[in-house]
C-alpha positions as a printed Julia matrix, in Angstrom:
314×3 Matrix{Float64}:
 106.09  103.91   95.84
 107.46  102.67   99.17
 110.25   99.96   99.05
 109.96   98.11  102.45
 113.15   96.73  103.85
 113.49   92.9   104.57
 114.11   93.61  108.27
 110.94   95.3   108.51
 108.77   92.63  106.73
 110.25   90.11  109.14
 109.47   92.3   112.17
 105.98   93.09  111.2
 104.82   89.56  110.2
 104.17   88.23  113.68
 102.87   84.75  113.57
  99.62   85.1   115.53
  98.7    88.38  113.8
  99.46   86.86  110.36
  97.2    83.75  111.27
  94.36   86.22  112.19
  94.78   88.39  109.03
  94.48   85.17  107.03
  91.43   84.14  108.72
  89.87   87.51  108.13
  90.76   87.82  104.44
  89.67   84.18  103.63
  86.07   85.41  104.65
  86.14   88.53  102.64
  85.31   89.33   99.07
  88.32   89.02   96.5
  88.96   88.05   92.91
  91.87   85.47   92.44
  92.56   84.37   88.84
  94.42   81.12   88.24
  98.13   81.75   88.64
 100.46   81.29   85.77
 103.09   78.57   85.85
 105.91   78.56   83.39
 108.68   75.86   83.39
 112.16   76.63   81.86
 115.49   74.96   81.77
 118.75   76.49   82.78
 121.86   76.02   80.52
 122.95   73.32   82.86
 119.72   71.34   82.23
 117.94   72.09   85.57
 114.29   72.91   85.48
 113.08   76.14   87.07
 109.68   77.57   87.65
 108.16   81.18   87.05
 104.98   81.75   88.84
 102.95   84.78   88.59
 100.16   85.33   91.12
  97.49   88.26   90.91
  94.64   88.94   93.3
  92.57   91.95   94.13
  89.71   93.27   96.29
  87.79   96.57   96.27
  90.93   98.49   97.68
  94.03   96.73   97.01
  95.78   94.54   94.2
  98.65   92.45   94.73
 101.07   90.74   92.16
 103.74   88.3    93.27
 106.51   87.07   90.91
 108.11   83.92   92.08
 111.12   81.9    90.71
 111.85   78.45   91.91
 115.21   77.07   91.28
 115.74   73.83   93.19
 119.3    73.33   92.07
 120.25   76.36   94.24
 120.33   74.18   97.26
 123.42   72.32   95.95
 125.35   75.67   96.28
 123.6    76.47   99.64
 121.57   79.34   98.02
 117.82   79.8    98.45
 115.84   77.95   96.13
 112.89   80.6    95.88
 113.14   84.21   95.19
 109.99   86.45   94.96
 108.97   90.07   94.65
 105.7    91.56   95.62
 103.98   94.74   94.29
 101.14   96.02   96.19
  98.84   98.73   94.44
  95.67  100.68   94.85
  93.06   98.56   92.88
  90.99  101.72   92.17
  93.59  103.98   90.63
  96.24  101.33   89.85
  98.83  103.41   91.74
 101.65  101.28   93.05
 101.88  101.65   96.79
 104.75   99.35   97.88
 107.33   96.83   96.75
 108.81   94.12   98.96
 110.81   91.09   98.97
 108.18   88.39   98.92
 110.47   85.59  100.05
 109.73   86.19  103.67
 105.96   86.75  102.97
 105.86   83.48  101.04
 107.39   81.47  103.69
 105.52   83.05  106.79
 102.06   83.02  105.05
 102.54   79.33  103.9
 103.41   78.21  107.35
 100.58   80.33  109.02
  98.05   79.0   106.41
  99.06   75.53  107.56
  98.77   76.48  111.11
  95.35   78.11  110.45
  94.12   74.83  108.96
  95.71   72.91  111.8
  93.58   74.74  114.16
  90.54   72.96  112.59
  92.01   69.69  111.78
  94.69   68.77  114.43
  93.55   67.21  117.78
  93.33   69.65  120.67
  95.53   67.4   122.78
  98.2    67.18  120.12
 101.72   67.19  121.78
 104.31   65.86  119.28
 105.13   67.97  116.3
 107.4    66.66  113.45
 108.79   69.0   111.04
 110.21   67.44  107.72
 112.41   69.69  105.73
 114.98   72.53  106.12
 113.98   75.2   103.69
 112.78   78.74  104.06
 109.2    77.62  104.81
 110.26   74.97  107.32
 111.99   77.5   109.16
 108.81   79.06  110.33
 106.48   75.86  110.83
 107.37   75.47  114.53
 106.43   78.97  115.33
 103.37   78.97  113.29
 102.02   75.95  114.71
 102.9    76.71  118.29
 100.9    79.96  117.84
  97.73   77.75  117.64
  98.65   74.57  119.48
 100.37   73.54  122.59
 103.23   71.09  121.56
 105.52   69.66  124.26
 108.0    68.33  121.71
 109.05   69.62  118.15
 111.2    67.07  116.17
 113.2    68.13  113.21
 114.18   65.89  110.3
 116.26   66.88  107.33
 118.93   65.27  105.15
 121.66   67.93  105.88
 122.83   67.08  109.41
 124.81   70.11  110.07
 122.13   72.36  108.84
 119.5    70.36  110.99
 121.58   70.91  114.09
 121.9    74.62  113.59
 118.23   74.93  112.91
 117.39   72.93  116.06
 119.72   75.25  118.0
 118.0    78.32  116.63
 114.54   76.97  117.69
 115.91   76.25  121.19
 117.2    79.81  121.44
 113.65   80.89  120.71
 112.44   78.74  123.69
 111.07   76.09  121.55
 111.4    72.46  122.71
 112.99   71.16  119.66
 115.21   68.1   118.89
 117.04   66.95  115.88
 115.91   63.3   114.79
 117.64   60.99  112.36
 115.09   57.99  112.33
 112.14   59.43  110.39
 110.01   56.45  110.6
 110.36   56.15  114.34
 109.59   59.81  114.91
 106.65   59.98  112.37
 105.08   56.86  114.14
 104.97   58.98  117.43
 103.91   62.33  115.82
 100.5    63.76  116.28
 101.02   66.47  113.58
 103.49   65.75  110.7
 104.4    69.08  108.84
 106.25   68.48  105.58
 107.95   71.3   103.29
 110.17   69.39  100.88
 110.38   69.3    97.1
 110.8    65.71   96.78
 109.44   63.55   93.96
 109.54   60.38   96.02
 107.06   60.0    98.83
 108.77   60.62  102.13
 106.14   59.95  104.46
 104.53   56.35  104.26
 100.85   55.84  105.32
 101.89   52.84  107.51
 103.83   55.11  109.76
 100.82   57.41  110.42
  98.93   56.54  113.61
  95.26   57.16  113.98
  94.5    60.75  115.08
  97.39   62.21  113.14
  97.18   65.44  111.18
  99.22   65.42  108.14
 100.25   68.92  106.87
 101.65   69.03  103.36
 102.97   71.97  101.5
 106.21   71.05   99.64
 104.96   69.61   96.56
 104.29   72.26   94.05
 104.63   70.52   90.56
 102.54   67.68   89.08
 105.48   65.05   89.43
 106.22   65.8    93.08
 104.59   64.39   96.32
 105.45   63.97   99.96
 103.16   61.08  100.93
 102.49   57.66   99.46
  99.05   56.22   98.24
  98.53   54.61  101.51
  98.68   57.81  103.44
  96.4    59.49  100.92
  93.84   56.61  101.04
  93.49   56.58  104.88
  93.09   60.23  105.31
  90.3    62.77  105.21
  91.45   65.29  102.71
  91.27   69.07  102.9
  93.03   71.81  100.66
  93.58   75.42  100.6
  91.77   75.52   97.17
  90.48   72.74   94.89
  91.83   74.42   91.77
  95.35   74.41   92.93
  95.94   71.33   95.2
  94.03   69.01   92.82
  95.77   69.87   89.64
  99.07   71.94   90.28
 100.61   69.25   92.78
 101.2    65.72   92.34
 100.17   65.08   95.9
  96.65   64.71   94.83
  96.91   64.75   91.12
  98.83   61.39   90.99
  96.51   59.6    93.25
  93.47   60.96   91.3
  95.06   59.83   87.99
  95.53   56.39   89.22
  92.07   55.91   90.74
  93.3    55.88   94.45
  90.93   58.78   95.24
  88.63   61.23   93.17
  88.11   64.81   93.42
  85.06   64.22   95.51
  87.17   62.83   98.17
  88.27   66.22   99.08
  85.98   67.07  102.14
  86.48   70.97  102.13
  88.74   73.86  101.43
  90.07   76.35  103.96
  87.34   78.93  103.34
  84.69   76.23  104.1
  86.39   75.36  107.19
  86.83   78.98  108.54
  83.15   79.7   107.63
  81.94   76.68  109.44
  80.46   75.28  106.3
  82.44   72.06  107.3
  83.29   71.18  110.9
  86.85   69.93  110.24
  88.07   66.98  112.37
  85.13   64.85  113.55
  86.84   62.29  115.78
  90.0    61.71  117.76
  90.87   58.65  115.66
  90.42   60.44  112.25
  93.58   60.98  110.25
  93.36   64.39  108.55
  95.33   65.75  105.64
  95.75   69.35  104.6
  97.42   70.04  101.19
  98.54   73.53  100.61
  99.39   74.61   96.98
  99.8    78.39   98.11
  97.28   81.13   97.21
  97.57   84.73   96.1
  95.07   85.91   98.54
  97.47   84.55  101.36
 100.15   86.8    99.96
  97.92   89.81   99.98
  96.95   89.32  103.48
 100.52   89.24  104.57
 101.59   92.26  102.36
  98.78   94.25  103.73
  99.69   93.46  107.33
 103.21   94.65  106.53
 102.15   97.7   104.68
  99.39   98.8   107.22
 101.92   98.17  110.09
 104.59  100.07  108.39
 102.41  102.97  107.55
  99.85  103.08  110.29
  97.78  105.82  108.43
  97.29  103.64  105.36
């Protein structure tokens, strides 16, 4: 079994190639059981999460193990660790093992960018990134792979980290700027992309102008959400999958529980967008919202891109 180095994973997961790999695999045949969520407390009283995500098709099987430890951020450690095993689904033979942290971050950002290609206005110019974790580090590159943004604003609580992040984006030729006034910047944004674990809504509906696209991926537990009820109420809602987004994340589960919306208010999932079953954005004034909970099939797309590029004969 191959053990693929982290440096190779990062090198081989080109944003445009990954977006197209996701588009292709979403249209294919696959089996994706519900993932397993297990919550446990550390000796310090912090709640961590263990997630197991299986998926397979006629040729390959993938399994990702993820641990989420939010308290790590206090010690400037990554909050997410993940491992991926790719196997032959016919024989069961393990083919490759790889660190899935980079896979998770890039496929999450690229899935959001793929959705945005159907939901964001074509003339969108101002991108706002909210958050500073591993996923947020890939949002600008992913969204710019499908859109032409003239300005990329970055907001995060840690000012020192934000300045370093913006400097890194500028080094990559991205027109980035650090911002401290979130409300003012959000009111001007055409696309607001959030990747934070906050329990308290960080984006208010009253800030969101007509025609904006809201891209939300940080909320992963039933008691976390990044937008308030007003933002949910005024948006056309799309998801990566109904099973995950409606139940695993508080972003939609909480408004459903209080009667703000119903499950029927979800217009389409990403497969329906890609296959043309739903047209996506229908007007320049429409506020669209994409809630991503993360899917095992996205990991398989990324893992196969890495594996087949690393071993061209595979």
